[in-house]
CSV table of C-alpha atoms in Angstrom, one decimal:
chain,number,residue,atom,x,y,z
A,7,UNK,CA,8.5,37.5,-18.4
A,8,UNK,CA,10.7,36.9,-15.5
A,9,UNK,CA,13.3,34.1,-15.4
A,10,UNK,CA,12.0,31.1,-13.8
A,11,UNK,CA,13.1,30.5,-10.2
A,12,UNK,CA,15.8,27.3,-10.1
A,13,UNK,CA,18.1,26.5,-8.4
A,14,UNK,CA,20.1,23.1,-7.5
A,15,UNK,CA,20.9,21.6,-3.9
A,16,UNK,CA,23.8,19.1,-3.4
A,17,UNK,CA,23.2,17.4,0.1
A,18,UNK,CA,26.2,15.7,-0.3
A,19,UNK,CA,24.7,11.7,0.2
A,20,UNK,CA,27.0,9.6,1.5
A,21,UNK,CA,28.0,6.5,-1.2
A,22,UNK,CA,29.4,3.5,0.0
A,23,UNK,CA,31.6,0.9,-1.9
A,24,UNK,CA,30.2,-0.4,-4.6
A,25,UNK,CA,33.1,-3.3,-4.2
A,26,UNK,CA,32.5,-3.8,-0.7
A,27,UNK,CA,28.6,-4.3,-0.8
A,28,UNK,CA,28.7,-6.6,-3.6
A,29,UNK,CA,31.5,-8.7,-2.1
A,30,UNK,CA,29.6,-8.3,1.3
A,31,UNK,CA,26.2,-9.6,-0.6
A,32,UNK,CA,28.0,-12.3,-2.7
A,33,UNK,CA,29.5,-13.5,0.7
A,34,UNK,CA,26.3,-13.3,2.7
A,35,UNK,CA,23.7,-16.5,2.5
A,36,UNK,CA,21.6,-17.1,0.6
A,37,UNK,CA,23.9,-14.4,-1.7
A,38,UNK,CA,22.3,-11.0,-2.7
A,39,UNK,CA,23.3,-8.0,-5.2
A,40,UNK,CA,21.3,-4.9,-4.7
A,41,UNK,CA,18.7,-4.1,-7.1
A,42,UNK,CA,20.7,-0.1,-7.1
A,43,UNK,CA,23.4,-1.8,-9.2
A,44,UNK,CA,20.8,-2.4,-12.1
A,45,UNK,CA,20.8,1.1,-13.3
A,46,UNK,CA,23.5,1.8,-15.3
A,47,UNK,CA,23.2,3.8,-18.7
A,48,UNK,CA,22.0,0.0,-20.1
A,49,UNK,CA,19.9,-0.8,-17.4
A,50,UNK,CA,17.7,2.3,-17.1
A,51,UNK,CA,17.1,2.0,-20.8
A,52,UNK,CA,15.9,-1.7,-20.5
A,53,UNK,CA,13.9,-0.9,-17.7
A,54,UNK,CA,12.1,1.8,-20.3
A,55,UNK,CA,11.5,-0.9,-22.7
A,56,UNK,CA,10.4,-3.0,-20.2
A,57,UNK,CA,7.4,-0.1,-19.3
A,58,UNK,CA,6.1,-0.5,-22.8
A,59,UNK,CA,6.2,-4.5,-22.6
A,60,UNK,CA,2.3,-5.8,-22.8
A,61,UNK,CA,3.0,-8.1,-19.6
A,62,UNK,CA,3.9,-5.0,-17.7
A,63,UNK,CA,0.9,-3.2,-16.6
A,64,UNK,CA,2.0,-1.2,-13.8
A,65,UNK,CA,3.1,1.8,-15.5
A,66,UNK,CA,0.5,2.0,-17.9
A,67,UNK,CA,-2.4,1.6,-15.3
A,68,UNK,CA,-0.9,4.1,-12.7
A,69,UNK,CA,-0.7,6.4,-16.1
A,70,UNK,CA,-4.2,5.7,-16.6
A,71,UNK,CA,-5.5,6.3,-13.0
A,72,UNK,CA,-3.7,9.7,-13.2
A,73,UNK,CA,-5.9,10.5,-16.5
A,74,UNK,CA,-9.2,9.1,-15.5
A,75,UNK,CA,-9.1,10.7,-11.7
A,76,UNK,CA,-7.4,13.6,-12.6
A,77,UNK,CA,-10.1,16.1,-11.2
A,78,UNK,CA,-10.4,13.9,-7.8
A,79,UNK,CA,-6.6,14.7,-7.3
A,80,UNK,CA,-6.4,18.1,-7.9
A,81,UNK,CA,-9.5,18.2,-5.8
A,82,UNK,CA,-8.0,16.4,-2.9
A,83,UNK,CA,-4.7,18.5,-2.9
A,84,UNK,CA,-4.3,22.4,-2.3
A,85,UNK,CA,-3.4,24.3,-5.5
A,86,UNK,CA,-0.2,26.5,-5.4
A,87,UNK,CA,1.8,24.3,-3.0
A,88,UNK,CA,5.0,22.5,-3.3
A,89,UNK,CA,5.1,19.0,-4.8
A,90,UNK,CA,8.4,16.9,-3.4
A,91,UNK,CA,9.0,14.1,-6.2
A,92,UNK,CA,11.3,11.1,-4.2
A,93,UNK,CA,13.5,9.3,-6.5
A,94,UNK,CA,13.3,11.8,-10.5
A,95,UNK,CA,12.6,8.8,-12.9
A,96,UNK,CA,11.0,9.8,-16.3
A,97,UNK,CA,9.5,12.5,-16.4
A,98,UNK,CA,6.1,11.2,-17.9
A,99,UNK,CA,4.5,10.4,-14.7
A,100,UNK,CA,5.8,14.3,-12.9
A,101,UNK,CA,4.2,15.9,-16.2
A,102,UNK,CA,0.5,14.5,-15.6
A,103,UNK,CA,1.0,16.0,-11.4
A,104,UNK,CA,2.0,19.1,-12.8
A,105,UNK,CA,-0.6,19.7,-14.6
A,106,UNK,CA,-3.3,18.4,-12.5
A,107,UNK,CA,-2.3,20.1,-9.0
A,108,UNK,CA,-1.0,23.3,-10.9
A,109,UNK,CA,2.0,23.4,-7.9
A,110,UNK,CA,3.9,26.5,-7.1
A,111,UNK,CA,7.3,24.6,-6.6
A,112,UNK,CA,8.7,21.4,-7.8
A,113,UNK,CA,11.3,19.5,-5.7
A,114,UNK,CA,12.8,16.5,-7.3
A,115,UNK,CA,15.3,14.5,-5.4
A,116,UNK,CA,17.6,12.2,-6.4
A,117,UNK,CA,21.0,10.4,-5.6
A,118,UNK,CA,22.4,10.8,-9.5
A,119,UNK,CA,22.9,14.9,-9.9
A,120,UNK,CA,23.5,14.6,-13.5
A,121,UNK,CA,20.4,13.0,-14.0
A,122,UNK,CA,18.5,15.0,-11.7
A,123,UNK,CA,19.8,18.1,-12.9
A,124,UNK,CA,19.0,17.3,-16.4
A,125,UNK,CA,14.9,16.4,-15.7
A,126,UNK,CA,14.8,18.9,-13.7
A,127,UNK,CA,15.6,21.5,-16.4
A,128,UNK,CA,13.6,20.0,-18.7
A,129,UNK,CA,10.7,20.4,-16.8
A,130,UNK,CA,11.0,23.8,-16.2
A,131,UNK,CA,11.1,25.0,-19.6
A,132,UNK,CA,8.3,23.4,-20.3
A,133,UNK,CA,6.5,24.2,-17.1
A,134,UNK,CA,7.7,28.1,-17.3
A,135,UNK,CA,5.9,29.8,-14.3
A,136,UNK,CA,7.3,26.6,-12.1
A,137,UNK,CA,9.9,27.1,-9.4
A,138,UNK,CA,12.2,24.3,-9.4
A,139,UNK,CA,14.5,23.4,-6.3
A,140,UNK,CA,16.2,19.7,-7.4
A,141,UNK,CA,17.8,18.1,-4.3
A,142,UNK,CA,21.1,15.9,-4.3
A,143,UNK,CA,20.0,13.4,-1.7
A,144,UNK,CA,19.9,9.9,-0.4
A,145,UNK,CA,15.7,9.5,-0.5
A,146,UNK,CA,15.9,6.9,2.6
A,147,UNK,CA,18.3,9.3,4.5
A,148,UNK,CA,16.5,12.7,5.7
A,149,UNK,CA,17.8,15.9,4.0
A,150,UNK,CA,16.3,19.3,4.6
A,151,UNK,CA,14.1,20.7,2.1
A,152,UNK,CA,15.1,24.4,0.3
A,153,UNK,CA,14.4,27.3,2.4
A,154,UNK,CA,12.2,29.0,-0.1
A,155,UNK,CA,9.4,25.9,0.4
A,156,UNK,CA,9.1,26.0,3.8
A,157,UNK,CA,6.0,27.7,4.1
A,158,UNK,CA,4.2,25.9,1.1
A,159,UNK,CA,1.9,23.0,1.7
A,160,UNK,CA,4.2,19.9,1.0
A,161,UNK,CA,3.0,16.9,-1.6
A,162,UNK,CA,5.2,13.9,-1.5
A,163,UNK,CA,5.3,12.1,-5.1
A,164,UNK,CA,6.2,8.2,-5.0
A,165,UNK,CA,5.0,6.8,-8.2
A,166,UNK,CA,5.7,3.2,-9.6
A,167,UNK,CA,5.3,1.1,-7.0
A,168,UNK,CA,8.7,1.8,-5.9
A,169,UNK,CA,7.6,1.3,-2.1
A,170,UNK,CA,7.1,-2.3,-3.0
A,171,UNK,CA,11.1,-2.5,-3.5
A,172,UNK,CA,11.3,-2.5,0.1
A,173,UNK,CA,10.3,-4.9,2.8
A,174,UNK,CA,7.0,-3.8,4.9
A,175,UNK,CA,9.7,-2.6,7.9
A,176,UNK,CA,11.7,-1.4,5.4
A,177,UNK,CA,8.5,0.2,3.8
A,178,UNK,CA,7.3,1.9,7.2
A,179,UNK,CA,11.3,3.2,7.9
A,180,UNK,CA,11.1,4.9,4.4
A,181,UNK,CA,7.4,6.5,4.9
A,182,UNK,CA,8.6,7.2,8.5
A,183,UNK,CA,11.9,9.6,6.8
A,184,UNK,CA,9.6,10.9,4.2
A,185,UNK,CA,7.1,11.8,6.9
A,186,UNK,CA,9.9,13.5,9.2
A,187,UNK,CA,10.9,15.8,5.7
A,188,UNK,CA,7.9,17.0,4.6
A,189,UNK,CA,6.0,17.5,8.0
A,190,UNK,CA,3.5,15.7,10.5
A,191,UNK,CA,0.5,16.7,8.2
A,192,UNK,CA,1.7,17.0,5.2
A,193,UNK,CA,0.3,14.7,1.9
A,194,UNK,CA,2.0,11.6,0.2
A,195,UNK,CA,0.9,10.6,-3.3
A,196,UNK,CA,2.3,7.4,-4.1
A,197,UNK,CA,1.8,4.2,-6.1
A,198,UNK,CA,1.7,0.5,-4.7
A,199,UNK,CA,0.9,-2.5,-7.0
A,200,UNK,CA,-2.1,-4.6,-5.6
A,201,UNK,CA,-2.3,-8.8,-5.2
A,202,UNK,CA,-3.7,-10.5,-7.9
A,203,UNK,CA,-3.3,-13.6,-9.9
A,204,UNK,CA,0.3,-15.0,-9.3
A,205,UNK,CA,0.5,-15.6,-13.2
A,206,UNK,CA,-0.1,-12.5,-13.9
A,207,UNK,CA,2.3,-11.4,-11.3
A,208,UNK,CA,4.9,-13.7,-12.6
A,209,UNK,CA,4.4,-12.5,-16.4
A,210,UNK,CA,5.4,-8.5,-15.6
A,211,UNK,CA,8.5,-10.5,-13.8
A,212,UNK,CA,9.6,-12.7,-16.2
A,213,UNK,CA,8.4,-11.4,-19.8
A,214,UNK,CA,7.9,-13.6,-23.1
A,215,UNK,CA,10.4,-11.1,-25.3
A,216,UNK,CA,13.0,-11.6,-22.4
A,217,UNK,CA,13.5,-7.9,-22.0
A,218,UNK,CA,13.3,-8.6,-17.9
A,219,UNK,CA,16.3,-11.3,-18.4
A,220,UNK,CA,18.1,-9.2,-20.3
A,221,UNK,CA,17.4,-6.2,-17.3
A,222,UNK,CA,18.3,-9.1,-14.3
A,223,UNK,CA,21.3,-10.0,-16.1
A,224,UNK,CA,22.7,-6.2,-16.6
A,225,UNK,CA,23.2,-6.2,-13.2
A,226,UNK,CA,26.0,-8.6,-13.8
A,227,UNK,CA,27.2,-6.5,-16.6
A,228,UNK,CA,27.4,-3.7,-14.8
A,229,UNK,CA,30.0,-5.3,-11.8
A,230,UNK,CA,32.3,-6.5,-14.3
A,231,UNK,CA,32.4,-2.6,-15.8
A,232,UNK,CA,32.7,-1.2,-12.5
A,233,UNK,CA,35.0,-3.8,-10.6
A,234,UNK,CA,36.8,-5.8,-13.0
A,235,UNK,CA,34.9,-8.9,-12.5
A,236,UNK,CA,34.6,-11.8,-14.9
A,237,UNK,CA,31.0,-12.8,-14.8
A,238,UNK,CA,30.0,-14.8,-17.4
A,239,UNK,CA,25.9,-13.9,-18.1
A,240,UNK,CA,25.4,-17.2,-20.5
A,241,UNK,CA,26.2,-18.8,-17.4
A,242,UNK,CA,23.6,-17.6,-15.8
A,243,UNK,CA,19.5,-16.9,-16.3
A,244,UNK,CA,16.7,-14.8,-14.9
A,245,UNK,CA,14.0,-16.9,-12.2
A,246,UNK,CA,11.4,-14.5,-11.0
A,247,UNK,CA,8.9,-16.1,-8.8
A,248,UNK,CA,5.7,-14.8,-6.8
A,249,UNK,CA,6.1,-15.8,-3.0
A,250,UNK,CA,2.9,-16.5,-1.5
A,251,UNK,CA,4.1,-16.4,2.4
A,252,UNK,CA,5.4,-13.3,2.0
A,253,UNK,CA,3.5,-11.4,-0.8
A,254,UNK,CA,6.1,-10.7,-3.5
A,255,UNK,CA,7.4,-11.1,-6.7
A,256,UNK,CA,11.2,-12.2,-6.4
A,257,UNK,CA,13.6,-12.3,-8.7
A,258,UNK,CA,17.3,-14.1,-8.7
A,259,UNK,CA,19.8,-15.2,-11.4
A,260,UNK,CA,20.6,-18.7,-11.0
A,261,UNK,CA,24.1,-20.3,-11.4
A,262,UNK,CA,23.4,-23.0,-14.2
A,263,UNK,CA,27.1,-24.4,-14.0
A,264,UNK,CA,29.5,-25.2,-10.5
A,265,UNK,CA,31.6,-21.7,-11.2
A,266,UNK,CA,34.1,-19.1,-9.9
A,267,UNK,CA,34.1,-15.8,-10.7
A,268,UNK,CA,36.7,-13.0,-10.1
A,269,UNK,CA,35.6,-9.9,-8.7
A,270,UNK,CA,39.2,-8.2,-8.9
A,271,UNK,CA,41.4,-9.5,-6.5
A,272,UNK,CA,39.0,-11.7,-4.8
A,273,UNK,CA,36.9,-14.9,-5.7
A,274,UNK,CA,33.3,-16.3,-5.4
A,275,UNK,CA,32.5,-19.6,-5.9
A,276,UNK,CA,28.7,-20.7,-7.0
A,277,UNK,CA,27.3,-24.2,-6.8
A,278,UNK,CA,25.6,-25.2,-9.9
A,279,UNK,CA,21.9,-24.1,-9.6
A,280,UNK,CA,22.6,-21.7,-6.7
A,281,UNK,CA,20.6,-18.3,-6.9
A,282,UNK,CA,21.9,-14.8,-6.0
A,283,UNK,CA,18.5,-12.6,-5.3
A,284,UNK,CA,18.4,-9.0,-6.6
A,285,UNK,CA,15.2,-7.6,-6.5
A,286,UNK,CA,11.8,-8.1,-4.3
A,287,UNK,CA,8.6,-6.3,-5.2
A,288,UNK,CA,6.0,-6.3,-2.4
A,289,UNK,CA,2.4,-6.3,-3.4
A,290,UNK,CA,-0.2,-5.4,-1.0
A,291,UNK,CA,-4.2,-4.9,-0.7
A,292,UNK,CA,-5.7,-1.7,0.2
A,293,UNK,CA,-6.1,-2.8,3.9
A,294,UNK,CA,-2.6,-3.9,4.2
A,295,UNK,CA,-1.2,-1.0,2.6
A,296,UNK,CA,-3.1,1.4,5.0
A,297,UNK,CA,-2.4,-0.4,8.1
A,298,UNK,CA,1.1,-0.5,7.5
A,299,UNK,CA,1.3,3.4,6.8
A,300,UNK,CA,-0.9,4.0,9.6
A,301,UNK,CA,2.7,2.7,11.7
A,302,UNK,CA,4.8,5.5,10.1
A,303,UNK,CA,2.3,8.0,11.2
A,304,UNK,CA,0.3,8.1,8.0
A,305,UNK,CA,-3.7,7.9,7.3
A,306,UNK,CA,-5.2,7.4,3.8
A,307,UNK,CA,-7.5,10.4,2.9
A,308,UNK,CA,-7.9,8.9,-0.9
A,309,UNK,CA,-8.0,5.7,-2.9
A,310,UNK,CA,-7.9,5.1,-6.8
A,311,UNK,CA,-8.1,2.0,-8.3
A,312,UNK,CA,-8.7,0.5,-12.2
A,313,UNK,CA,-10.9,-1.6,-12.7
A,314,UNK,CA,-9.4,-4.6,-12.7
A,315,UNK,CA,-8.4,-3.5,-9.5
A,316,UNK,CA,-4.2,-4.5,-10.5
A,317,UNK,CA,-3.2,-0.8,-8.7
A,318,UNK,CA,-3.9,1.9,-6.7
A,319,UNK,CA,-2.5,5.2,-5.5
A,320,UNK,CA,-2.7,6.0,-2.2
A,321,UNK,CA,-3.4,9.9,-0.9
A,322,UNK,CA,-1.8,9.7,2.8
A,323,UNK,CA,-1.8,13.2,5.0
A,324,UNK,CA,0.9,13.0,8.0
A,325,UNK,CA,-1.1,12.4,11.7
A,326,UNK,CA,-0.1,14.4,14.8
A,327,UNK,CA,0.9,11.2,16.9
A,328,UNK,CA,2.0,7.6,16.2
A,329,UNK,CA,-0.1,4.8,17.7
């Protein structure tokens, strides 16, 4: 048997300061860390835990919906083309695709090459007759694809409700990029977590074992590793909260104590009870969803949904106009 076909891209992405956006955030009002800053070695394994937590539903549901309508996906999808996989998480979710769709080529992309690198080889040892192209990228940045793809039919992979982590203009810039990549009528398979009861909402937010705190408060963790700040996390706790008027789960850590904190050479003060946000999670209904990918260019040709109706993914083909 031939050797399988890999090999790695480095698009170069541009990184900014870490110092510079969380002193920009920390100064801005109401004050904000991005939710990038929770991933460190820590925070990617909490966020692990917290996909086994019972209150958490999203990833087992979305793993479900890829079991029970596995033959309505590979049906609605051409065999033998090229599936483009934005932002390489765990590899679970990739695995069920790649069996289903039975692709020629696999393109993961991701901003971390180490980690993208190391997925990616895993996957295609166990996937032998798989070409693998990973991708060094910025996923809300366009970046060309590998030559050898070009003439494959494209599928876009966006799994876990990660499209929620942006606001709806936000939401239609990304799809708009995505769209621009893989081609005016190429597909998108991706994941977006439906309304439902705000309690249950709230519960995948703000778990009973505290694994989510303990996730929130990395972030904290993570900035006095990186920039020699002094945050102190007892002085601190997790508040996630569903917000009606705008149709998310947000979550903050709140000050409990009048505080300063050093963030090397510099200083930010927090009134007792303030909240610094770090993460929003939109949730939409089928409707919403497609009207708002209809603006980036998109039409649905396929819903699945459980059940209990808590999730869907979303088949979207590229249109030839906007409008």
């Amino acid at each position: 048997m031939s050797e399988p076909q890999y090999q790695f891209y480095d698009r170069k992405p541009e990184r900014g300061s870490m110092r510079d956006e969380v002193l920009d955030g920390l100064r801005s009002e109401p004050k904000a860390l991005s939710p990038k800053y929770f991933y460190d070695a820590e925070g990617s394994a909490l966020f692990e835990a917290i996909t086994e937590l019972p209150e958490y539903y999203l990833t087992r549901t979305e793993l479900s919906l890829f079991d029970s309508q596995a033959a309505s996906i590979a049906a609605a999808v051409d065999e033998g083309g090229c599936i483009v996989e934005y932002g390489s998480g765990s590899n679970l979710k990739i695995r069920k695709l790649l069996e289903t769709t039975r692709p020629a080529a696999y393109v993961p992309v991701d901003i971390s090459s180490e980690h993208l690198q190391d997925n990616a080889r895993e996957l295609q040892r166990d996937f032998p007759m798989l070409a693998v192209y990973p991708v060094c990228a910025d996923i809300t940045r366009p970046f060309a694809l590998p030559e050898e793809v070009a003439w494959l039919t494209k599928i876009g992979f966006f799994p876990g409700s990660s499209i929620g982590n942006f606001d709806p203009p936000g939401a239609v810039q990304l799809l708009e990029t995505i769209r621009s990549t893989l081609g005016p009528a190429q597909y998108l398979l991706l994941g977006v977590d439906r309304k439902k009861d705000p309690a249950v909402l709230e519960r995948a937010y703000d778990d009973a074992a505290g694994v989510t705190a303990r996730f929130n408060l990395n972030v904290l963790r993570h900035v006095n590793e990186r920039l020699d700040a002094d945050f102190q996390l007892d002085q601190f706790r997790h508040v996630a909260q569903y917000n009606a008027d705008i149709g998310a789960v947000q979550m903050f850590l709140e000050s409990t104590v009048a505080q300063r904190v050093r963030i090397g050479d510099a200083t930010i003060e927090f009134a007792r009870g303030e909240r610094v946000h770090t993460e929003n999670s939109f949730k939409y209904e089928p409707e919403e969803f497609e009207t708002l990918a209809a603006q980036a260019g998109y039409a649905s040709r396929a819903l699945w949904t459980d059940p209990a109706e808590y999730y869907a993914l979303f088949l979207l083909q590229g249109v030839a106009s906007v409008g």
